[in-house]
PQR file with spaces between the fields and no chain letter, atoms N, CA, C, O and H, PARSE charges and radii, in Angstrom:
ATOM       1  N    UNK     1     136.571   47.216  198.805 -0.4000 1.5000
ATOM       2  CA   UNK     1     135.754   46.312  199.578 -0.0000 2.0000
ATOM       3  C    UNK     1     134.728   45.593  198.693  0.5500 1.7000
ATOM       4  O    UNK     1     134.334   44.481  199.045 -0.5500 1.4000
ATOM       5  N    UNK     2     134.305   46.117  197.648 -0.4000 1.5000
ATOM       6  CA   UNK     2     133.819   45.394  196.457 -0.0000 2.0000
ATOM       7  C    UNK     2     134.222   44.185  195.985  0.5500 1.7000
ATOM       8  O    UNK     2     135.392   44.045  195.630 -0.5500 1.4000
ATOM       9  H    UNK     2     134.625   47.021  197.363  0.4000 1.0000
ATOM      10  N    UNK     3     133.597   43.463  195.935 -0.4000 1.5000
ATOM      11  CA   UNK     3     133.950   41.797  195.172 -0.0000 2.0000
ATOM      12  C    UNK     3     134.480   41.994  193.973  0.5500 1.7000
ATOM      13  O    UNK     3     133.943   42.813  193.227 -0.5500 1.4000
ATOM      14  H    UNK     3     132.646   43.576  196.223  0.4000 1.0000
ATOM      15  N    UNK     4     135.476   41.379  193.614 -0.4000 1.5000
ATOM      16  CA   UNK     4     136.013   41.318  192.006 -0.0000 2.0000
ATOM      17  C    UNK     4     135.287   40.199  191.223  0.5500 1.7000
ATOM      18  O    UNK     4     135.789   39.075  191.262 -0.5500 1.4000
ATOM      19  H    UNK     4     135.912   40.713  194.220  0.4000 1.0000
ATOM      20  N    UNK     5     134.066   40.417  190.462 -0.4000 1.5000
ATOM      21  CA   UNK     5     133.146   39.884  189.661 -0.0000 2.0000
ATOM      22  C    UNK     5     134.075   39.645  188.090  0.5500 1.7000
ATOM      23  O    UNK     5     133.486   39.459  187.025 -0.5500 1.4000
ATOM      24  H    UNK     5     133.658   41.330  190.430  0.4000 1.0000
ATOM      25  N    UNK     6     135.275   39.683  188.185 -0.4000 1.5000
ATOM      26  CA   UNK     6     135.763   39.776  186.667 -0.0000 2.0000
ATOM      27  C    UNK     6     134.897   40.151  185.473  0.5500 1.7000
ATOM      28  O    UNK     6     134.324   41.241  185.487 -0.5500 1.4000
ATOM      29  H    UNK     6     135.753   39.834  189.050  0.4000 1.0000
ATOM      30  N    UNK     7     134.757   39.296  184.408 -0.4000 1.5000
ATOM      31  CA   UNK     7     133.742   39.538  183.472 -0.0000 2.0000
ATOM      32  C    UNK     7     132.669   39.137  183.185  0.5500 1.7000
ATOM      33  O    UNK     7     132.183   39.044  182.058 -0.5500 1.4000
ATOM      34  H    UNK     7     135.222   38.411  184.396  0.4000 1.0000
ATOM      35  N    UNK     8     132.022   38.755  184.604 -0.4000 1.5000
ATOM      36  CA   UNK     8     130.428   38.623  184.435 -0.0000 2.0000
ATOM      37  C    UNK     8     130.041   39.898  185.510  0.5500 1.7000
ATOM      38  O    UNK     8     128.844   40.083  185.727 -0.5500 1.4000
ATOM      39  H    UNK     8     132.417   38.831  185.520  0.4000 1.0000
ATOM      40  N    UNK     9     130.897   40.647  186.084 -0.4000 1.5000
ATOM      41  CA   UNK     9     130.290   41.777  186.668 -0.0000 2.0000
ATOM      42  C    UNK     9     129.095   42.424  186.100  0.5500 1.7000
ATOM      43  O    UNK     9     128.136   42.563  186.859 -0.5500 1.4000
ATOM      44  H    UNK     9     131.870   40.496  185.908  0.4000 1.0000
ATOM      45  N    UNK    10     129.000   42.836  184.898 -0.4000 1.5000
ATOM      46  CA   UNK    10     127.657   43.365  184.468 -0.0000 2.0000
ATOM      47  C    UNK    10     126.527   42.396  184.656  0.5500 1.7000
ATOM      48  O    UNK    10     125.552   42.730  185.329 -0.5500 1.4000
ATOM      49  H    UNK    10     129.779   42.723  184.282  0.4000 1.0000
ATOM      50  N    UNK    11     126.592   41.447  184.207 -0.4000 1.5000
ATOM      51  CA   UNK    11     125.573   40.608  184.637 -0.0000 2.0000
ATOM      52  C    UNK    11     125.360   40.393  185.897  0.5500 1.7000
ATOM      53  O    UNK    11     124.207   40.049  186.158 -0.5500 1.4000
ATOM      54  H    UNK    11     127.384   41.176  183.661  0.4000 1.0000
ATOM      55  N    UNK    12     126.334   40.508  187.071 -0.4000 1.5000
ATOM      56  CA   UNK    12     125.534   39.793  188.577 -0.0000 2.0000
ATOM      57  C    UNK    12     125.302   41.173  189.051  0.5500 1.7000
ATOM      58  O    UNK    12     124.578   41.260  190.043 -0.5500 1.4000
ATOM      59  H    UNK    12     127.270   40.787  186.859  0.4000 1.0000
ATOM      60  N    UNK    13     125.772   42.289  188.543 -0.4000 1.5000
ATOM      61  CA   UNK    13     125.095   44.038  188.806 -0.0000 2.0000
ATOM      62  C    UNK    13     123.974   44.016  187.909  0.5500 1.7000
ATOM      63  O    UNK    13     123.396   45.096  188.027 -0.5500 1.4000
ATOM      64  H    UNK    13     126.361   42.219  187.737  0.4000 1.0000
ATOM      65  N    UNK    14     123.561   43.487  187.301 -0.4000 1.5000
ATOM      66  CA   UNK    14     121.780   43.639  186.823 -0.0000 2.0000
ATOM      67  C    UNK    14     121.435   42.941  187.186  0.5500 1.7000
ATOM      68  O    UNK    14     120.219   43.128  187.232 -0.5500 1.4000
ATOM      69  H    UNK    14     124.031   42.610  187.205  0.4000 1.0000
ATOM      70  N    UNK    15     121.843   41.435  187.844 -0.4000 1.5000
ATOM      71  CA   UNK    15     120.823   40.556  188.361 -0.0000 2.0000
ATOM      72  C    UNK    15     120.368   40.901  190.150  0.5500 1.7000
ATOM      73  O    UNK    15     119.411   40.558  190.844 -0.5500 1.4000
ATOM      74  H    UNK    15     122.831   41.283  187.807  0.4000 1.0000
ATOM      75  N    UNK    16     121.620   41.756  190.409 -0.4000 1.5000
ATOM      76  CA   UNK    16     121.111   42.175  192.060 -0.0000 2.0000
ATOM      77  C    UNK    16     120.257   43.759  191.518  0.5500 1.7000
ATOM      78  O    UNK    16     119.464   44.276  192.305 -0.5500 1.4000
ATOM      79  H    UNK    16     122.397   42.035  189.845  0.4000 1.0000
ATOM      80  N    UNK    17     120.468   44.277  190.422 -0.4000 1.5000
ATOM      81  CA   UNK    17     119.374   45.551  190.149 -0.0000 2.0000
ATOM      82  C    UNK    17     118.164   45.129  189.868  0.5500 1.7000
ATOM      83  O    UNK    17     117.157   45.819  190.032 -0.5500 1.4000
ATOM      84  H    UNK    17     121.112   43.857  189.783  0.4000 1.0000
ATOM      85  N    UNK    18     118.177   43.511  189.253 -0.4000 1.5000
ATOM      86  CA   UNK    18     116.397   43.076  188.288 -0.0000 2.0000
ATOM      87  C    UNK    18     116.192   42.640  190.064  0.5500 1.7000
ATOM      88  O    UNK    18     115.201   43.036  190.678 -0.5500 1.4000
ATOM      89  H    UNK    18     118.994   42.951  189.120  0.4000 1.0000
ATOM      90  N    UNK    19     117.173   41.868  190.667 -0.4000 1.5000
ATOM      91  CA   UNK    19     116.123   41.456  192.374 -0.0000 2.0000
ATOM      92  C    UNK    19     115.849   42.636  193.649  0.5500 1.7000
ATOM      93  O    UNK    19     115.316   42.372  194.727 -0.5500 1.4000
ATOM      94  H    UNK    19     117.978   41.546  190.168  0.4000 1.0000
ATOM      95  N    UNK    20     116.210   43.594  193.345 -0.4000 1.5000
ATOM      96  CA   UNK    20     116.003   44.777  194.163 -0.0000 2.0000
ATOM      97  C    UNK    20     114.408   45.325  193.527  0.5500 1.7000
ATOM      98  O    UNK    20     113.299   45.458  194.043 -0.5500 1.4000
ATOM      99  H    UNK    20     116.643   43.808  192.469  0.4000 1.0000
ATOM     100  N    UNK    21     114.840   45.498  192.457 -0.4000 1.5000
ATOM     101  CA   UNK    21     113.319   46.395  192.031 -0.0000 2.0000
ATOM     102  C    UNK    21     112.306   45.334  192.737  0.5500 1.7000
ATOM     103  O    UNK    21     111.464   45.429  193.630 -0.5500 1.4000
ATOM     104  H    UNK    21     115.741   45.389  192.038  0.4000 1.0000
ATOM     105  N    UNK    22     112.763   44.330  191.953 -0.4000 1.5000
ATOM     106  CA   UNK    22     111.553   43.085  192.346 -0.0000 2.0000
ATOM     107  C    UNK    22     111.003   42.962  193.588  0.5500 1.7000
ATOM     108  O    UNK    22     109.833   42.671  193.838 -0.5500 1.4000
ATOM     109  H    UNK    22     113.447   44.253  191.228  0.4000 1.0000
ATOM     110  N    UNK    23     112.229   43.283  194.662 -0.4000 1.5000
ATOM     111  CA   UNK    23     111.823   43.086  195.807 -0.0000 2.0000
ATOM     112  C    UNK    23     110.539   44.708  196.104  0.5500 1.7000
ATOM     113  O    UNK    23     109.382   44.890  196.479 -0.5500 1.4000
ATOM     114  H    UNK    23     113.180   43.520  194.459  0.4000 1.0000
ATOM     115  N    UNK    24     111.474   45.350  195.734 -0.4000 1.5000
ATOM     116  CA   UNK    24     110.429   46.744  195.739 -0.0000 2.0000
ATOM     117  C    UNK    24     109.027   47.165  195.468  0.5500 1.7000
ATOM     118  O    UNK    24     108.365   47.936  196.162 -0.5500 1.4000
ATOM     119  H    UNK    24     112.414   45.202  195.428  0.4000 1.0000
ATOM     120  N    UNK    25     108.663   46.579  194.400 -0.4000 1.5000
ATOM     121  CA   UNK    25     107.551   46.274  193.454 -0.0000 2.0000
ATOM     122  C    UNK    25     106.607   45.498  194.243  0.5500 1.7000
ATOM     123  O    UNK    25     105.410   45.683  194.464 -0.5500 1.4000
ATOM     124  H    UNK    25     109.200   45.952  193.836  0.4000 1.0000
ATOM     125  N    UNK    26     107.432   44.566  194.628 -0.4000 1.5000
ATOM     126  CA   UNK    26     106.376   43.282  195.423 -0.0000 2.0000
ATOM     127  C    UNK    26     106.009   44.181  196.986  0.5500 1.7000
ATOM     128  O    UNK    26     105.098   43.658  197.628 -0.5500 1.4000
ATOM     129  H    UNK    26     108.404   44.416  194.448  0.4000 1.0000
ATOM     130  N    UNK    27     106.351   44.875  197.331 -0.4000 1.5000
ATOM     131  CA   UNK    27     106.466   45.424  198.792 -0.0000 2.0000
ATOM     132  C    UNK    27     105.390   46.930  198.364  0.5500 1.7000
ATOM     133  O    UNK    27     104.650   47.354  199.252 -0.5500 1.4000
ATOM     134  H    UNK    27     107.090   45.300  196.809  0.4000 1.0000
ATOM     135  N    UNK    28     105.402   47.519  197.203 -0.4000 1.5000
ATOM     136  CA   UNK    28     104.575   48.403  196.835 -0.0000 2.0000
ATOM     137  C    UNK    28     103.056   48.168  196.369  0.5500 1.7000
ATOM     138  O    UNK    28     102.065   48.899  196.380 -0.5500 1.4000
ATOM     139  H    UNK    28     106.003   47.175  196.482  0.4000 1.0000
ATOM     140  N    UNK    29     103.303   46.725  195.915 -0.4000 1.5000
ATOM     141  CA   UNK    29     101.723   46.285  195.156 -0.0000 2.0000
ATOM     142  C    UNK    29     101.255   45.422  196.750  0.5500 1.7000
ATOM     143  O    UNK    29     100.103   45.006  196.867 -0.5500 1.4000
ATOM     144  H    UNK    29     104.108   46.132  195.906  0.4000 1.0000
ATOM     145  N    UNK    30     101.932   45.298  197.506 -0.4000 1.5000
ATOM     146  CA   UNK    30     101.359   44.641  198.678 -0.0000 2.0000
ATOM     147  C    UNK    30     100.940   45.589  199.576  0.5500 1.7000
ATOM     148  O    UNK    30      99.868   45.284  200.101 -0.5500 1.4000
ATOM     149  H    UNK    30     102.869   45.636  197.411  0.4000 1.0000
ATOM     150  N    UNK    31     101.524   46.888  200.026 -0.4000 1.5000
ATOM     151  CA   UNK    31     100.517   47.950  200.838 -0.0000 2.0000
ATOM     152  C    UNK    31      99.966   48.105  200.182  0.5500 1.7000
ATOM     153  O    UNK    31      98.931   47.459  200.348 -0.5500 1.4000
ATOM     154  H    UNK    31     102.394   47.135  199.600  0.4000 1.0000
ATOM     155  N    UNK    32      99.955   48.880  199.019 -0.4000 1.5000
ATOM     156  CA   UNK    32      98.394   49.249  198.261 -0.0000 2.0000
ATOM     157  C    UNK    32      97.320   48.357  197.991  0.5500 1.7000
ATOM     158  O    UNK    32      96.291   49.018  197.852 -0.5500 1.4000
ATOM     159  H    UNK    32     100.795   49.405  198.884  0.4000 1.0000
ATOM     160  N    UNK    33      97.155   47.346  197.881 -0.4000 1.5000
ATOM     161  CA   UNK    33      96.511   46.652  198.245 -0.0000 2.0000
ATOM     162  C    UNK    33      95.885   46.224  199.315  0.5500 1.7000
ATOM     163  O    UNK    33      94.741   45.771  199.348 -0.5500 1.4000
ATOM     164  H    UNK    33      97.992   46.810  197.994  0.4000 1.0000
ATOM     165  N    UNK    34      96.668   46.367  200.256 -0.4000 1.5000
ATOM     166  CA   UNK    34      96.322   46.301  201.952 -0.0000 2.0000
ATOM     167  C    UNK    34      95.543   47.053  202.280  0.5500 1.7000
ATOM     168  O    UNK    34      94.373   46.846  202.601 -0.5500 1.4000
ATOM     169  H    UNK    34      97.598   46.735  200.229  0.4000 1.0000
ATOM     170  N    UNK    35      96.400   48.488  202.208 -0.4000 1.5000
ATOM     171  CA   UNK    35      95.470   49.410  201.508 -0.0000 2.0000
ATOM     172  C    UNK    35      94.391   49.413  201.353  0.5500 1.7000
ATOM     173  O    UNK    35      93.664   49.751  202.288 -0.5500 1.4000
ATOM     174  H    UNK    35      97.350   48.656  201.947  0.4000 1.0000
ATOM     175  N    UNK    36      93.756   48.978  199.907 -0.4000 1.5000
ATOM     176  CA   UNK    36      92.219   49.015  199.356 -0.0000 2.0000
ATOM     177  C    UNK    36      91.215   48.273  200.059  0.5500 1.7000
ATOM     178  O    UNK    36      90.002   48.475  200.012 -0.5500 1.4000
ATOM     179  H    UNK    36      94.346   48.704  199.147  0.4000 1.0000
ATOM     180  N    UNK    37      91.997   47.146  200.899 -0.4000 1.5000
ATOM     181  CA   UNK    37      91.265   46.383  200.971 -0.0000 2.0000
ATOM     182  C    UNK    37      90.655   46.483  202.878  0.5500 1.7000
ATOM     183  O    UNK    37      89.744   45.978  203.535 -0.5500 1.4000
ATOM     184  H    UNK    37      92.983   46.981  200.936  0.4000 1.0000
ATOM     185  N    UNK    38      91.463   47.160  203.058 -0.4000 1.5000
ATOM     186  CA   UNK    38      91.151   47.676  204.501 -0.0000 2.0000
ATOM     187  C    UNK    38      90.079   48.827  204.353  0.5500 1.7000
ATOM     188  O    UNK    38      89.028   48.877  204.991 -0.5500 1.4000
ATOM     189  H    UNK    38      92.202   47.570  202.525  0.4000 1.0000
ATOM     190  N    UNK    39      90.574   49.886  203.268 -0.4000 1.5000
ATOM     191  CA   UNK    39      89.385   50.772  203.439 -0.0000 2.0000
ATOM     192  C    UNK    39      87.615   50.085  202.757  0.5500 1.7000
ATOM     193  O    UNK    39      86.533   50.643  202.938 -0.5500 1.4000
ATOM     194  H    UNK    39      91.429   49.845  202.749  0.4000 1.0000
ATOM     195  N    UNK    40      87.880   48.636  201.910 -0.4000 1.5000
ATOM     196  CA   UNK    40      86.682   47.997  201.424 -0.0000 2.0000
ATOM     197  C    UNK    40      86.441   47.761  202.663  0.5500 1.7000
ATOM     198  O    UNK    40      85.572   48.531  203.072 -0.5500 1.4000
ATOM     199  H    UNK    40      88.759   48.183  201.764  0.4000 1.0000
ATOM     200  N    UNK    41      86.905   46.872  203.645 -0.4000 1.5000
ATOM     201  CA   UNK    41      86.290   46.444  204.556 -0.0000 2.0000
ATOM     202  C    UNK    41      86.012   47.166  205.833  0.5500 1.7000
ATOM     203  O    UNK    41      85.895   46.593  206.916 -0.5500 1.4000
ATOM     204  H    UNK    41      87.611   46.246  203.313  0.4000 1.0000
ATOM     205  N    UNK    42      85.900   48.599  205.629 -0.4000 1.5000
ATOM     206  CA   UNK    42      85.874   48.987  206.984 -0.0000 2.0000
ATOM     207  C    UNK    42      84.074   49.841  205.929  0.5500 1.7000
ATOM     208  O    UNK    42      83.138   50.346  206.550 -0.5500 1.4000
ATOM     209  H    UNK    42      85.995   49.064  204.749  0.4000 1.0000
ATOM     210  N    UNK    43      84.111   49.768  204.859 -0.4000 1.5000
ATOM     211  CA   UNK    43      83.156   50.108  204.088 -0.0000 2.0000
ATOM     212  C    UNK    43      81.729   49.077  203.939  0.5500 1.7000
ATOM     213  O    UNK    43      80.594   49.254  203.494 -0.5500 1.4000
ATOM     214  H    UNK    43      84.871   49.358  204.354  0.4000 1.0000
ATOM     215  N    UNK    44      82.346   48.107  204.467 -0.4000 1.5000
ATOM     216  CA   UNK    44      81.499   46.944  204.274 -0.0000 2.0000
ATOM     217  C    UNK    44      80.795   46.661  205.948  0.5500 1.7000
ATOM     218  O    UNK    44      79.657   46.260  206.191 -0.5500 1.4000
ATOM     219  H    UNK    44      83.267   47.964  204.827  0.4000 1.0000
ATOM     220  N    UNK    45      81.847   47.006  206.909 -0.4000 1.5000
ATOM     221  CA   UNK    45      81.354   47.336  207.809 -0.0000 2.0000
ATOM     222  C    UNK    45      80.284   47.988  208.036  0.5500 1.7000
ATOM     223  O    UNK    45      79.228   47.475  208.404 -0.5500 1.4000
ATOM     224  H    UNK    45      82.772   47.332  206.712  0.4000 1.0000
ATOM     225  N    UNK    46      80.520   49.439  207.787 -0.4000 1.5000
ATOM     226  CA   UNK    46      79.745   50.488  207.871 -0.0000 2.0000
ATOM     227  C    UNK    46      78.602   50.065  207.700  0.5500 1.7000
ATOM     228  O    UNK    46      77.884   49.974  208.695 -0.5500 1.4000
ATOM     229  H    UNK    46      81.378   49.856  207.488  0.4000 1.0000
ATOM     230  N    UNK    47      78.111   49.699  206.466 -0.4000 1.5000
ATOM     231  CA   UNK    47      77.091   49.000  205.854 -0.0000 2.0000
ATOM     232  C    UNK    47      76.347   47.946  206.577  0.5500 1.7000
ATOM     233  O    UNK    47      75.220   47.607  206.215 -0.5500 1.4000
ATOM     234  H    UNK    47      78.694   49.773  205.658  0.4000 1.0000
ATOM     235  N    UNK    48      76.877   47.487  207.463 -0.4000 1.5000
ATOM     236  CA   UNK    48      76.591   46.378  208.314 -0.0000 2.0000
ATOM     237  C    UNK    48      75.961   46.975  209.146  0.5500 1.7000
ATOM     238  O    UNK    48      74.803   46.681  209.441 -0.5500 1.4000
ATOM     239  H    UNK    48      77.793   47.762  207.757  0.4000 1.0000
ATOM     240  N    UNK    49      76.697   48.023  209.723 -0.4000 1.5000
ATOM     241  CA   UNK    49      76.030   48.735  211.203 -0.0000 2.0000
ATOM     242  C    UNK    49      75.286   49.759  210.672  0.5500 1.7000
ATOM     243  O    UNK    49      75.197   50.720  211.437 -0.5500 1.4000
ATOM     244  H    UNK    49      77.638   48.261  209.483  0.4000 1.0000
ATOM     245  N    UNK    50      74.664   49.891  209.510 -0.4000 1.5000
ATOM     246  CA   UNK    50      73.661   51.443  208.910 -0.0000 2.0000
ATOM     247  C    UNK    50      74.465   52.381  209.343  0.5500 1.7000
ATOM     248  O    UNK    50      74.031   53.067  210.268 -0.5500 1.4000
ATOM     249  H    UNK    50      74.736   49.111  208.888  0.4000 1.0000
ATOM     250  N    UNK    51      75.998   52.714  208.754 -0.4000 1.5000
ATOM     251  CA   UNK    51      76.724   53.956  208.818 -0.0000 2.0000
ATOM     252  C    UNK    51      75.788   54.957  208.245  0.5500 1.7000
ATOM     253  O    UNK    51      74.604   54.670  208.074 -0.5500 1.4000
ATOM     254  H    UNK    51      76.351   52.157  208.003  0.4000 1.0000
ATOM     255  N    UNK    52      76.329   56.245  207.911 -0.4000 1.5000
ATOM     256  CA   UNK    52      76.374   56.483  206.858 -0.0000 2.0000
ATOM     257  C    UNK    52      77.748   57.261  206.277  0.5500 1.7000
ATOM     258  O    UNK    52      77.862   58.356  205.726 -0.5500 1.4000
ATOM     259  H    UNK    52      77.291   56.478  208.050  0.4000 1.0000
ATOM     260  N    UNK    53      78.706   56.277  206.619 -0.4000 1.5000
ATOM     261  CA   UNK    53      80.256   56.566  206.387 -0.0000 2.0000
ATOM     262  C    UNK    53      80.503   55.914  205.043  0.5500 1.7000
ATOM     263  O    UNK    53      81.621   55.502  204.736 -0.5500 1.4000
ATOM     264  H    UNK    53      78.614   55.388  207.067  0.4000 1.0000
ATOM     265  N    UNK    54      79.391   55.817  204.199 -0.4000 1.5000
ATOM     266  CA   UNK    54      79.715   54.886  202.896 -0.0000 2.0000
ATOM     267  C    UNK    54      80.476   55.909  201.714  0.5500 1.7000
ATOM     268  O    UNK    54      80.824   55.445  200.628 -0.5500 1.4000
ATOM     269  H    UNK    54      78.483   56.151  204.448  0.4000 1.0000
């Protein structure tokens, strides 16, 4: 059920392995970030309302 890539198979199997990570990478540095930036702003909050959740 595999496509017959003849002899550029290695190449379009690393170019769908270099766009997978990529996609991965981009999807990992984007929660963590979301992430940081949710717990900054719920920190910045706090601060707003005299928490003392700082």
């Amino acid at each position: 059920m595999l496509p017959d890539f003849d002899k550029n198979a290695a190449f379009i199997w690393a170019c769908y392995g270099i766009g997978a990570v990529s996609l991965i990478l981009t999807l990992l540095v984007v929660t963590l970030r979301a992430k940081a930036s949710r717990a900054r702003m719920l920190r910045a909050e706090a601060r707003l309302r005299g928490d003392d959740a700082a």
